[in-house]
Short mmCIF file of C-alpha atoms in Angstrom, two decimals:
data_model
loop_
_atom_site.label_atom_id
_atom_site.label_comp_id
_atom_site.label_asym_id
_atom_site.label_seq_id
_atom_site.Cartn_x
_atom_site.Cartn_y
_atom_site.Cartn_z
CA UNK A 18 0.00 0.00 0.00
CA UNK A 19 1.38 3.33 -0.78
CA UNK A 20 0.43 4.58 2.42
CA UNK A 21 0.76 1.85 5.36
CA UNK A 22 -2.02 3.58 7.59
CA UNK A 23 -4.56 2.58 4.71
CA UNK A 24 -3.34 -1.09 5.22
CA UNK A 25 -3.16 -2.94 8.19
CA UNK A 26 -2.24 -6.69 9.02
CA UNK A 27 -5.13 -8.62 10.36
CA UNK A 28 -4.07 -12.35 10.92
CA UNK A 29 -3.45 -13.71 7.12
CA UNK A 30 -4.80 -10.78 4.70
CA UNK A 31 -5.19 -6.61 5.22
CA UNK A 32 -7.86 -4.61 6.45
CA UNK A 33 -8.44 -1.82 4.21
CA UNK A 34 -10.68 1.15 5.33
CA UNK A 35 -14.22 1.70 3.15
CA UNK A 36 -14.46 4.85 3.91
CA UNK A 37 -11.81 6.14 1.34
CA UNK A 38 -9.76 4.90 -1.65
CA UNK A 39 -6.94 2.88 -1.64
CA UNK A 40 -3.50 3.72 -3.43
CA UNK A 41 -1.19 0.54 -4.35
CA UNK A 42 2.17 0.55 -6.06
CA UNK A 43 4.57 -1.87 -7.32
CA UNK A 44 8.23 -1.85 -8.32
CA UNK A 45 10.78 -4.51 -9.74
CA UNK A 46 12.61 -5.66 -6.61
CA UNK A 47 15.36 -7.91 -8.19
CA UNK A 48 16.80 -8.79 -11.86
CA UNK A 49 16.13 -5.52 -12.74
CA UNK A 50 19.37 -4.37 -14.01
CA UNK A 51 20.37 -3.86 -17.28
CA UNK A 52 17.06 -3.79 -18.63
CA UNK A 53 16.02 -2.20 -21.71
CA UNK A 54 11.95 -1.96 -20.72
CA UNK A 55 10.06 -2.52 -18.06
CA UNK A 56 6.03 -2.54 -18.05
CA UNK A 57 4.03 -3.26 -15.11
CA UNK A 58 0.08 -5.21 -14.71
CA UNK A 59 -1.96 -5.01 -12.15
CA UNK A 60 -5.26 -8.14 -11.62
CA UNK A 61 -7.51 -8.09 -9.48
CA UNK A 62 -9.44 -11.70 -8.49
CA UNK A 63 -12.31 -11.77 -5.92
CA UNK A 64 -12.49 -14.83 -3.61
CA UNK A 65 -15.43 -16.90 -3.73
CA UNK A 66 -16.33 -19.70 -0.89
CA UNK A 67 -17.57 -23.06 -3.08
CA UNK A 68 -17.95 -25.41 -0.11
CA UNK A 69 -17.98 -23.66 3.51
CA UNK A 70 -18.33 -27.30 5.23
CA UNK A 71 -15.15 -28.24 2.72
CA UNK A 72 -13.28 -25.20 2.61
CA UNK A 73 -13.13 -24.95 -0.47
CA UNK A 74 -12.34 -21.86 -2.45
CA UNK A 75 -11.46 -19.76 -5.41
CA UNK A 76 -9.98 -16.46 -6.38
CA UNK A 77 -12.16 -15.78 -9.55
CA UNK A 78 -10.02 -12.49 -12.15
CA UNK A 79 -13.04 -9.65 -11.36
CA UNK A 80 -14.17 -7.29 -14.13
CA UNK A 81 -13.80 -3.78 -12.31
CA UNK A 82 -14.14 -1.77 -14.87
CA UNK A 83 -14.93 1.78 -13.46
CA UNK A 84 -13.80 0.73 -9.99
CA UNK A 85 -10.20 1.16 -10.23
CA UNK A 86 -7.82 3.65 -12.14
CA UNK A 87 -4.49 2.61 -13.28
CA UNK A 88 -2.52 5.59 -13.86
CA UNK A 89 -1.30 5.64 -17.66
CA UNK A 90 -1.72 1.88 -18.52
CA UNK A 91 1.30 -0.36 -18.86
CA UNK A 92 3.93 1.98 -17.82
CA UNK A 93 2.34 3.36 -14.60
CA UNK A 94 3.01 0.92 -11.26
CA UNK A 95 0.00 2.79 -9.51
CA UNK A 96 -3.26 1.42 -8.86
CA UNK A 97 -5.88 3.10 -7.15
CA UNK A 98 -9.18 1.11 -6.26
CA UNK A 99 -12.04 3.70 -5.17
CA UNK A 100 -14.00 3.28 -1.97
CA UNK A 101 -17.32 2.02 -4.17
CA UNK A 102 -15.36 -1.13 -4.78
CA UNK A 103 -15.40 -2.02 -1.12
CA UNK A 104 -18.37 -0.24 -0.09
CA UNK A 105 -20.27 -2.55 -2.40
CA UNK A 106 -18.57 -5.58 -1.52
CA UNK A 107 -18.74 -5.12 2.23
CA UNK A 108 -18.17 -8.86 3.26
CA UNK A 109 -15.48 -9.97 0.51
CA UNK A 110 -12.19 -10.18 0.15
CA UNK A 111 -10.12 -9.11 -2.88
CA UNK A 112 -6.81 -10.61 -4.13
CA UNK A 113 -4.42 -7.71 -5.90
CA UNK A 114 -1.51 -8.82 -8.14
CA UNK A 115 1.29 -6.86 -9.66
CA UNK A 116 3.15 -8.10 -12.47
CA UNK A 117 6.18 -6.95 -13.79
CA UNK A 118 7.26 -7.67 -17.27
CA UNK A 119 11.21 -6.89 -18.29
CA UNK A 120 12.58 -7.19 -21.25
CA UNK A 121 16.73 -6.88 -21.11
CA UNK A 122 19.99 -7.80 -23.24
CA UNK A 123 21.18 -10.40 -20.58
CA UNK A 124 17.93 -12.54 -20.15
CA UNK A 125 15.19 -11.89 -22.56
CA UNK A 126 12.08 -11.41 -21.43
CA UNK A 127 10.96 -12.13 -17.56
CA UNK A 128 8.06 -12.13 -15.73
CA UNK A 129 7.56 -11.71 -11.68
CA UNK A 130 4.58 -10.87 -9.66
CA UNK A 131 3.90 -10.10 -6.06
CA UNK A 132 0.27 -10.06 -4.73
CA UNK A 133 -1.53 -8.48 -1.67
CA UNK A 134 -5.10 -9.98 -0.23
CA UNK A 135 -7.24 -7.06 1.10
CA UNK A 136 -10.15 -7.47 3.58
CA UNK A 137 -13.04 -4.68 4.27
CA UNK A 138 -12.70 -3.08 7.61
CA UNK A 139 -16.60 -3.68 8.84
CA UNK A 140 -17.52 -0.14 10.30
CA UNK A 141 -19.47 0.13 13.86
CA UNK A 142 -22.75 -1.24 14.09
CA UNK A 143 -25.80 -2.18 16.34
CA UNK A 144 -25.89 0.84 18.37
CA UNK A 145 -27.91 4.05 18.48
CA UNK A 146 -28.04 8.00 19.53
CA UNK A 147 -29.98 10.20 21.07
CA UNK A 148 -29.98 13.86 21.93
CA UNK A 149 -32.19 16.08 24.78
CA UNK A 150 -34.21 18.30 25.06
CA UNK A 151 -35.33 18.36 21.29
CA UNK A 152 -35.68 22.34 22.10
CA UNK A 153 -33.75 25.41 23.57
CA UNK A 154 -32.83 28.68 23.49
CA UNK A 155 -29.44 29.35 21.27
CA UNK A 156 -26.45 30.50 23.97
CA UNK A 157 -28.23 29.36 26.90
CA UNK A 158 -29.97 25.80 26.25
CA UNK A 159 -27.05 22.96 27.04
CA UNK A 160 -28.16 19.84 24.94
CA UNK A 161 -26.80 16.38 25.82
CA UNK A 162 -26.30 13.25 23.44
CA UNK A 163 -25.63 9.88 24.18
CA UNK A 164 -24.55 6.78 22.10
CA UNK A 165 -25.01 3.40 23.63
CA UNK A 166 -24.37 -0.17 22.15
CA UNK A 167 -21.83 0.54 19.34
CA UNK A 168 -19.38 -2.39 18.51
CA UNK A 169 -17.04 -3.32 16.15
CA UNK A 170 -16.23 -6.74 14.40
CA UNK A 171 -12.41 -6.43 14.20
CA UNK A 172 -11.57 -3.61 16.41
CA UNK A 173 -12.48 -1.01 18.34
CA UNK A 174 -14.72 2.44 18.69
CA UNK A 175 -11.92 4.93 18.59
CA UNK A 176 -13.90 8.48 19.15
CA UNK A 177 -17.56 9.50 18.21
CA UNK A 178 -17.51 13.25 16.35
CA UNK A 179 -20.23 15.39 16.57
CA UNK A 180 -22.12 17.50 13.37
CA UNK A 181 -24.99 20.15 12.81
CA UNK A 182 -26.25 21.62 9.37
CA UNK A 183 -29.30 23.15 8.14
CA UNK A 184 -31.74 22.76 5.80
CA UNK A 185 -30.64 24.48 2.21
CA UNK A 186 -26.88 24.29 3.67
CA UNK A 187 -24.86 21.20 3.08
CA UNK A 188 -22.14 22.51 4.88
CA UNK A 189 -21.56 20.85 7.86
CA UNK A 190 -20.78 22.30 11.54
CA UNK A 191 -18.56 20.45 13.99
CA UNK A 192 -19.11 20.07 17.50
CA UNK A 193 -16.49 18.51 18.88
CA UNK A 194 -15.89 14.61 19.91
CA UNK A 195 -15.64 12.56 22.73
CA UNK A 196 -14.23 8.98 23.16
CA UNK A 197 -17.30 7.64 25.44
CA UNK A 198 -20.10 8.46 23.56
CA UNK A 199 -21.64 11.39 25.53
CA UNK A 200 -21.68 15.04 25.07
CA UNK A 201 -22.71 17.97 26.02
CA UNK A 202 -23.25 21.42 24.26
CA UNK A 203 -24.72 24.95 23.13
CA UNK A 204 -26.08 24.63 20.28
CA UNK A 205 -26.62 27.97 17.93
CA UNK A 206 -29.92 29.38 16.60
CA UNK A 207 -31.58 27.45 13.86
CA UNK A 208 -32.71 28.75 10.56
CA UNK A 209 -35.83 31.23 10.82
CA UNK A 210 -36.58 30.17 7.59
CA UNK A 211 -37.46 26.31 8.79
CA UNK A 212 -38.54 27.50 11.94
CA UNK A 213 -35.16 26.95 14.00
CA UNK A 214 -35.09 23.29 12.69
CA UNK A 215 -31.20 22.50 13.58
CA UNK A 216 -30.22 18.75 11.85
CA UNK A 217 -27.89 16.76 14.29
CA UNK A 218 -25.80 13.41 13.54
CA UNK A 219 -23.07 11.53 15.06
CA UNK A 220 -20.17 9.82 13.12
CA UNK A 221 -19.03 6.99 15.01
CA UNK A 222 -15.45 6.19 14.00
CA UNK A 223 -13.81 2.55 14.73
CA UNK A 224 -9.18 2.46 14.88
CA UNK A 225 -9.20 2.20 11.37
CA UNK A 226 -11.38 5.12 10.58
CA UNK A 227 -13.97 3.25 8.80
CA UNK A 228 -17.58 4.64 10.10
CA UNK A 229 -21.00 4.79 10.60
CA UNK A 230 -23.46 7.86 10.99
CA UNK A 231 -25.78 8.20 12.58
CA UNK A 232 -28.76 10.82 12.54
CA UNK A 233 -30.56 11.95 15.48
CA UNK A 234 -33.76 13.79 15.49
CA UNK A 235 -33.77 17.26 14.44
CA UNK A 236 -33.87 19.84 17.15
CA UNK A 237 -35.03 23.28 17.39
CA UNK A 238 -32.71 26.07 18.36
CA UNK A 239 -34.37 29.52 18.82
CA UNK A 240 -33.29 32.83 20.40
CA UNK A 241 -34.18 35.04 23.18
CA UNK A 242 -33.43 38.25 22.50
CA UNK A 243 -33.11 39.61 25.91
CA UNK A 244 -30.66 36.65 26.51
CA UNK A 245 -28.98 37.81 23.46
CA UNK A 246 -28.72 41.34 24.56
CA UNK A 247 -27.08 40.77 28.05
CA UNK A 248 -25.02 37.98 26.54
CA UNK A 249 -23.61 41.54 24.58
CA UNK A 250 -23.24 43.37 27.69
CA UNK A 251 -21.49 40.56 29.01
CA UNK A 252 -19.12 40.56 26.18
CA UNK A 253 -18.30 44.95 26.78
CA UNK A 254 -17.91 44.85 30.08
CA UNK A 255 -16.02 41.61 30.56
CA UNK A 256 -16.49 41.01 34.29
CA UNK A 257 -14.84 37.87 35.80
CA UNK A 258 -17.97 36.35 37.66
CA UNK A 259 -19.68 36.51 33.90
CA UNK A 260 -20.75 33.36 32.86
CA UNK A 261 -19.18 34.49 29.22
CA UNK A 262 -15.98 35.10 30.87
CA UNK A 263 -16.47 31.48 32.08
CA UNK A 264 -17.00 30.18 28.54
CA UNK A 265 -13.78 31.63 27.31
CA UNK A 266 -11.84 32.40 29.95
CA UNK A 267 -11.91 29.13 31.93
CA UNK A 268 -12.55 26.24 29.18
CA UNK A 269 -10.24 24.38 26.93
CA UNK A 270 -9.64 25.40 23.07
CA UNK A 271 -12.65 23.71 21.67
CA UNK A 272 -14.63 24.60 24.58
CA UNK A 273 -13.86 28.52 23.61
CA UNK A 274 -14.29 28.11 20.29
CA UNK A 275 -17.24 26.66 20.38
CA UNK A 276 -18.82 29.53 22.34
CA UNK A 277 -16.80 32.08 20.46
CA UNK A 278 -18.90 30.94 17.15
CA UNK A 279 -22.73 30.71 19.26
CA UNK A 280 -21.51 34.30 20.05
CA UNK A 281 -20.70 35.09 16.56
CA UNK A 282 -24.00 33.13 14.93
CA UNK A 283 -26.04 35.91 17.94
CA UNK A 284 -24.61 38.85 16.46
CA UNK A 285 -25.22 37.79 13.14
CA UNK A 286 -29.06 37.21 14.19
CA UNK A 287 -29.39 40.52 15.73
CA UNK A 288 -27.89 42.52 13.13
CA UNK A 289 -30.35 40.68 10.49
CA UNK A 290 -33.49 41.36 12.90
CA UNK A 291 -32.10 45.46 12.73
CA UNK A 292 -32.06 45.55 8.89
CA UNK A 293 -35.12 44.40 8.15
CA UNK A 294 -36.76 45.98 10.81
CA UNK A 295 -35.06 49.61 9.36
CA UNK A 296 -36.27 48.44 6.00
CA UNK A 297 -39.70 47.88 7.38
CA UNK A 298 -39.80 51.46 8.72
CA UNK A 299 -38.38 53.69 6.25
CA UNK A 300 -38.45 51.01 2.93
CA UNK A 301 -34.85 51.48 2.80
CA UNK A 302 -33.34 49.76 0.18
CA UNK A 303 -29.70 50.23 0.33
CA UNK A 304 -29.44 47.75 2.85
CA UNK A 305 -28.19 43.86 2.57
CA UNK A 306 -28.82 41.54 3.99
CA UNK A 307 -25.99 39.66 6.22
CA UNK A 308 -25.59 35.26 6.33
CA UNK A 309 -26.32 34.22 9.62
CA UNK A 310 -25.66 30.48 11.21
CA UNK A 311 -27.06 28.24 8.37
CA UNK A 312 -25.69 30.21 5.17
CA UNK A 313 -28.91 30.48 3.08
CA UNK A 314 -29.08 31.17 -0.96
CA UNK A 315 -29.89 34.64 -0.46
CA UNK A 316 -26.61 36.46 -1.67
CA UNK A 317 -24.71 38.66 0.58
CA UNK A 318 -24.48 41.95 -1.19
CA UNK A 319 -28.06 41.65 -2.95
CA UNK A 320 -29.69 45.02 -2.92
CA UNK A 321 -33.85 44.43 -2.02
CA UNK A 322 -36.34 46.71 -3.23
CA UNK A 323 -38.73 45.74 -1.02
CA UNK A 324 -39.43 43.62 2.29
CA UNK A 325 -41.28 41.10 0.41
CA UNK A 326 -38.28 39.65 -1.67
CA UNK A 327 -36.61 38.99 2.08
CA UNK A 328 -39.49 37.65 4.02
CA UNK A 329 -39.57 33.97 1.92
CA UNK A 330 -36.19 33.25 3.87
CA UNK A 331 -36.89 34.60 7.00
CA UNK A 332 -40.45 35.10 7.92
CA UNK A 333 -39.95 33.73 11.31
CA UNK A 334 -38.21 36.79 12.87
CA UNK A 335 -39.49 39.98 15.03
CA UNK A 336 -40.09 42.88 13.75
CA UNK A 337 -39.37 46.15 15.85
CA UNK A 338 -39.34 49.57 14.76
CA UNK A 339 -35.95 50.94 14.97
CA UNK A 340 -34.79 54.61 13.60
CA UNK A 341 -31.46 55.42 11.52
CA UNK A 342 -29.57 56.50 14.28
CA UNK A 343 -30.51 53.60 16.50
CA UNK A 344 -29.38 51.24 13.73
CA UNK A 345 -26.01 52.99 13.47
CA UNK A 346 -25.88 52.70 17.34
CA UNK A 347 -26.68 48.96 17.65
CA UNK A 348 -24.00 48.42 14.52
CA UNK A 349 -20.80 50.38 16.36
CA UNK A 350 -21.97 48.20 19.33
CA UNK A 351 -21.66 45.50 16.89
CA UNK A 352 -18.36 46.02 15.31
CA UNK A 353 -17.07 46.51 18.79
CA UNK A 354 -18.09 43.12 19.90
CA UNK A 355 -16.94 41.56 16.57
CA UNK A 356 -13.58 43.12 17.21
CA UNK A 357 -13.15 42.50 20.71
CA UNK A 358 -14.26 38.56 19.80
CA UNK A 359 -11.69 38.52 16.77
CA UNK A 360 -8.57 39.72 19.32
CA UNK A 361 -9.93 36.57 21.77
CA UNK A 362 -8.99 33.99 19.14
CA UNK A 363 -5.33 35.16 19.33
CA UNK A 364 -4.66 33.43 22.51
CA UNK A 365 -6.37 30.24 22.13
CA UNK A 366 -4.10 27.18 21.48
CA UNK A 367 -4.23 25.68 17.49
CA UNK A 368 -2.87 21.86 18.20
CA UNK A 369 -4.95 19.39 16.39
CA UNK A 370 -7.45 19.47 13.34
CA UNK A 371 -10.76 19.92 15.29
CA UNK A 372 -9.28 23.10 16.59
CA UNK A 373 -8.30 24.36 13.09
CA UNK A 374 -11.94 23.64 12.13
CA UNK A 375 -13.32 25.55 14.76
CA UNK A 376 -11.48 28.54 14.11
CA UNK A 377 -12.43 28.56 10.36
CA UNK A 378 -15.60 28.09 10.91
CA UNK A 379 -15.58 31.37 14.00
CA UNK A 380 -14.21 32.93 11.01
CA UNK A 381 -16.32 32.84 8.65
CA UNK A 382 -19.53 33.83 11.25
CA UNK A 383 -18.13 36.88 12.67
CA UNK A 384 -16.71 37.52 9.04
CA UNK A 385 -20.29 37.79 7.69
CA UNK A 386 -21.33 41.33 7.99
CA UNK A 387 -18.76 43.69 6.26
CA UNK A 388 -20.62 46.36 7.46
CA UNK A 389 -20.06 45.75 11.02
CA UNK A 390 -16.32 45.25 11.05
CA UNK A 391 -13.86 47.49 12.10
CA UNK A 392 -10.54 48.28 10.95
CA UNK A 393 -8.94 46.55 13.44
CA UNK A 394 -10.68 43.91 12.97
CA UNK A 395 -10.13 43.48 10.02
CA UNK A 396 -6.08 43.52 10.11
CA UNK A 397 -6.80 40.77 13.37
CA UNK A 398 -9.19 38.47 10.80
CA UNK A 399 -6.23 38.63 8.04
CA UNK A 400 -3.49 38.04 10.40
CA UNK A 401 -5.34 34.73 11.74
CA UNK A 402 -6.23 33.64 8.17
CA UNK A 403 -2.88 31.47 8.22
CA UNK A 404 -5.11 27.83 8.55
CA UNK A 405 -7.49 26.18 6.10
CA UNK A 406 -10.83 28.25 6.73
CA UNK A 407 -14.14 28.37 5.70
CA UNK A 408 -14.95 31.00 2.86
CA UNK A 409 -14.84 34.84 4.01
CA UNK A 410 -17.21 36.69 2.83
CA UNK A 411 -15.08 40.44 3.17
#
C-alpha cells in the first residue's frame, strides 16, 4: 500500500478502510538491471467460498471496470481502487496482483509478480443515539447526546464526532468529539426560515477510521433576544464572575471556540433582525442583507427593493421599529463586539485538526457582515487567516 495507515495486518490478509480509496504501487525488486523496458500489470481476483463445510475456495479475475484507475496503462506501477469497490462488496475479500514484465539484453524477457489480499474493515454497528431536550434557546440551552451499544467486528470504537447543518446548507458544523459516547453542548440558533429546525448526527469512527453515521432527530434552536442582549453586555464589560468570561476564559480550546462561534452566529441574528426591521420602517433599500448560522441562498451583497423579496427566507423573525440612528448605534456596538471577539482567538491554542476547524468556521460567522467590522478587525481576521478556513465573505 502506498500509504501503510490505509493497510493494516489482520491475521493472514489486510484490512483496508471503506471509507476512502486505496493507493497501491509496485516496483521490480530484483533482476532488474540492465534492462532495456520494463512494463508493469496489475489483476484483481475476488475470492469466492464453493464449499464452507469443505473449505473450499477460489480467487475468480473480477471485471472492475470503473472501480479502479491505473494511472497511464502499462507503464504506470500505480493502482488506485475507489472506496465504491469495497463499499459494495462489504463482506469480501479481494486478491491484488502486480506483475512486472522486463525485457533486457542479458535474459530476454521475464516475468515476476507479487500479490496483496485485502479485507473490508466492517464499520461500527448495532448501536444508536440520542440527543435532549429536542428544544432550547441558542447560547443558553445545554443539549446532551448519548450513544449506547456501538461495537465493532475487528476492532475497536476509537472516538464518536459530533455534526450540525441546516436545511438548504450542506455545509456541515462540527461540535467537537468525545471517546465515550456522551456530550454535552450549546447549540446555535436554527434557521428562521425552517422554523429553528437544527439537523444533528453523530459519526461513530472505529481504529481504522472506517464509520457509521448516525442521525438523530432534528432539534429546534431559537433565540431570546433579551438573553442575546445581556449575553452583549457581558461581552463589553467583561467582568470575571460573567458566565461568558467562564465560557472563554476558563474552558479548553474547543470549549472557547465553540462559544466564540454561538456568540458570533447571535450577532449575526441581531444585526439581520435590525435591517429588516429599518427596511420595514423607512423602505430602505440600500441595505443587505448579512448570512447568519445556516448560510442560506440569499446572496450577501443583494440590494432588495422591497421587504417582500426577504421575508420567503426569513419570515420567522421579530419585527421592531428601529430609527437610523438607533441602527447605526446597535452596529458600532456590533463592530465593537466583533472586534473584541476577533482579538480573543489570538490566545487560544491551534494543536490538532478539530481546533483548526473551529477557528475557520468562528471565522467565517463573525466575518459575515462587512458592514459591522472594524478596521482593526479586520487587520486581526487577516493576520489569523494562516489555517485552512471556511470561505470569508469580506
Amino acid at each position: 500500500c502506498k500509504f501503510t495507515k490505509d493497510c493494516t495486518p489482520y491475521e493472514d490478509y489486510l484490512l483496508v478502510n471503506p471509507s476512502s480509496q486505496l493507493m497501491i504501487t509496485g516496483s521490480c525488486d530484483s533482476g532488474c538491471d540492465l534492462i532495456k523496458s520494463i512494463e508493469y500489470e496489475f489483476r484483481i481476483y475476488k475470492k469466492w467460498i464453493l464449499s464452507e463445510k469443505e473449505l473450499q475456495e477460489k480467487w475468480i479475475l473480477y471485471e472492475f471496470r470503473d472501480q479502479v484507475s491505473v494511472g497511464t496503462g502499462s507503464k504506470s506501477n500505480e493502482l488506485t481502487i475507489f472506496k465504491s469497490l469495497f463499499q459494495n462488496n462489504p463482506n469480501d475479500q479481494f486478491k491484488v496482483e502486480f506483475v512486472v514484465k522486463t525485457v533486457s539484453i542479458r535474459t530476454g524477457i521475464s516475468l515476476g509478480s507479487g500479490s496483496l489480499i485485502l479485507a473490508v474493515n466492517s464499520p461500527p454497528q448495532n448501536g444508536s443515539c440520542q440527543i435532549t431536550p429536542l428544544s432550547g434557546i441558542s447560547a443558553s440551552t445545554l443539549f446532551k447526546i448519548e450513544c449506547n451499544d456501538w461495537d465493532d467486528n475487528d476492532g475497536y470504537i476509537e472516538r464518536y464526532e459530533y455534526f450540525i447543518n441546516y436545511l438548504k446548507n450542506p455545509k456541515n458544523i462540527t461540535l467537537g468529539f468525545s471517546t465515550n459516547g456522551n456530550f454535552e453542548t450549546f447549540l446555535p440558533e436554527g434557521p428562521s426560515y425552517d422554523s429553528g429546525k437544527i439537523n444533528v448526527f453523530v459519526r461513530i469512527i472505529d481504529n481504522l477510521n472506517s464509520f457509521t453515521i448516525f442521525n438523530l432527530k432534528s432539534v429546534v434552536v431559537k433565540m431570546n433576544q433579551s438573553n442575546s442582549l445581556q449575553l452583549i453586555d457581558e461581552i463589553l464589560t467583561d467582568s470575571k464572575s460573567s458566565s461568558v468570561n467562564r465560557r472563554l476564559h476558563e474552558s479548553n480550546s474547543v470549549e472557547s471556540l465553540k462559544n466564540l462561534i454561538t456568540m458570533a452566529i447571535t450577532l449575526n441574528e441581531l444585526s439581520l433582525i435590525d435591517k429588516r426591521s429599518l427596511i420595514e420602517a423607512s423602505n430602505n433599500s440600500n441595505l443587505f442583507l448579512t448570512t447568519f448560522g445556516p448560510k442560506t441562498n440569499v446572496s450577501f451583497d443583494l440590494i432588495f427593493n422591497d421587504l417582500n423579496s426577504v421575508q420567503p427566507n426569513y419570515l420567522a423573525l421579530k419585527i421592531i421599529n428601529i430609527t437610523s440612528v438607533e441602527y447605526e448605534s446597535k452596529r458600532n456596538l456590533r463592530s465593537s463586539i466583533r472586534e473584541k471577539l476577533i482579538g480573543f482567538i489570538v490566545n487560544i491554542s491551534i494543536f490538532d485538526v478539530t481546533s483548526i476547524k473551529f477557528q475557520s468556521a468562528f471565522l467565517a460567522e463573525i466575518t459575515a457582515d462587512c458592514s459591522e467590522l472594524t478596521r482593526q478587525a479586520s487587520v486581526s481576521r487577516k493576520n489569523n487567516l494562516n489555517t485552512p478556513r471556511e470561505k470569508i465573505s469580506c
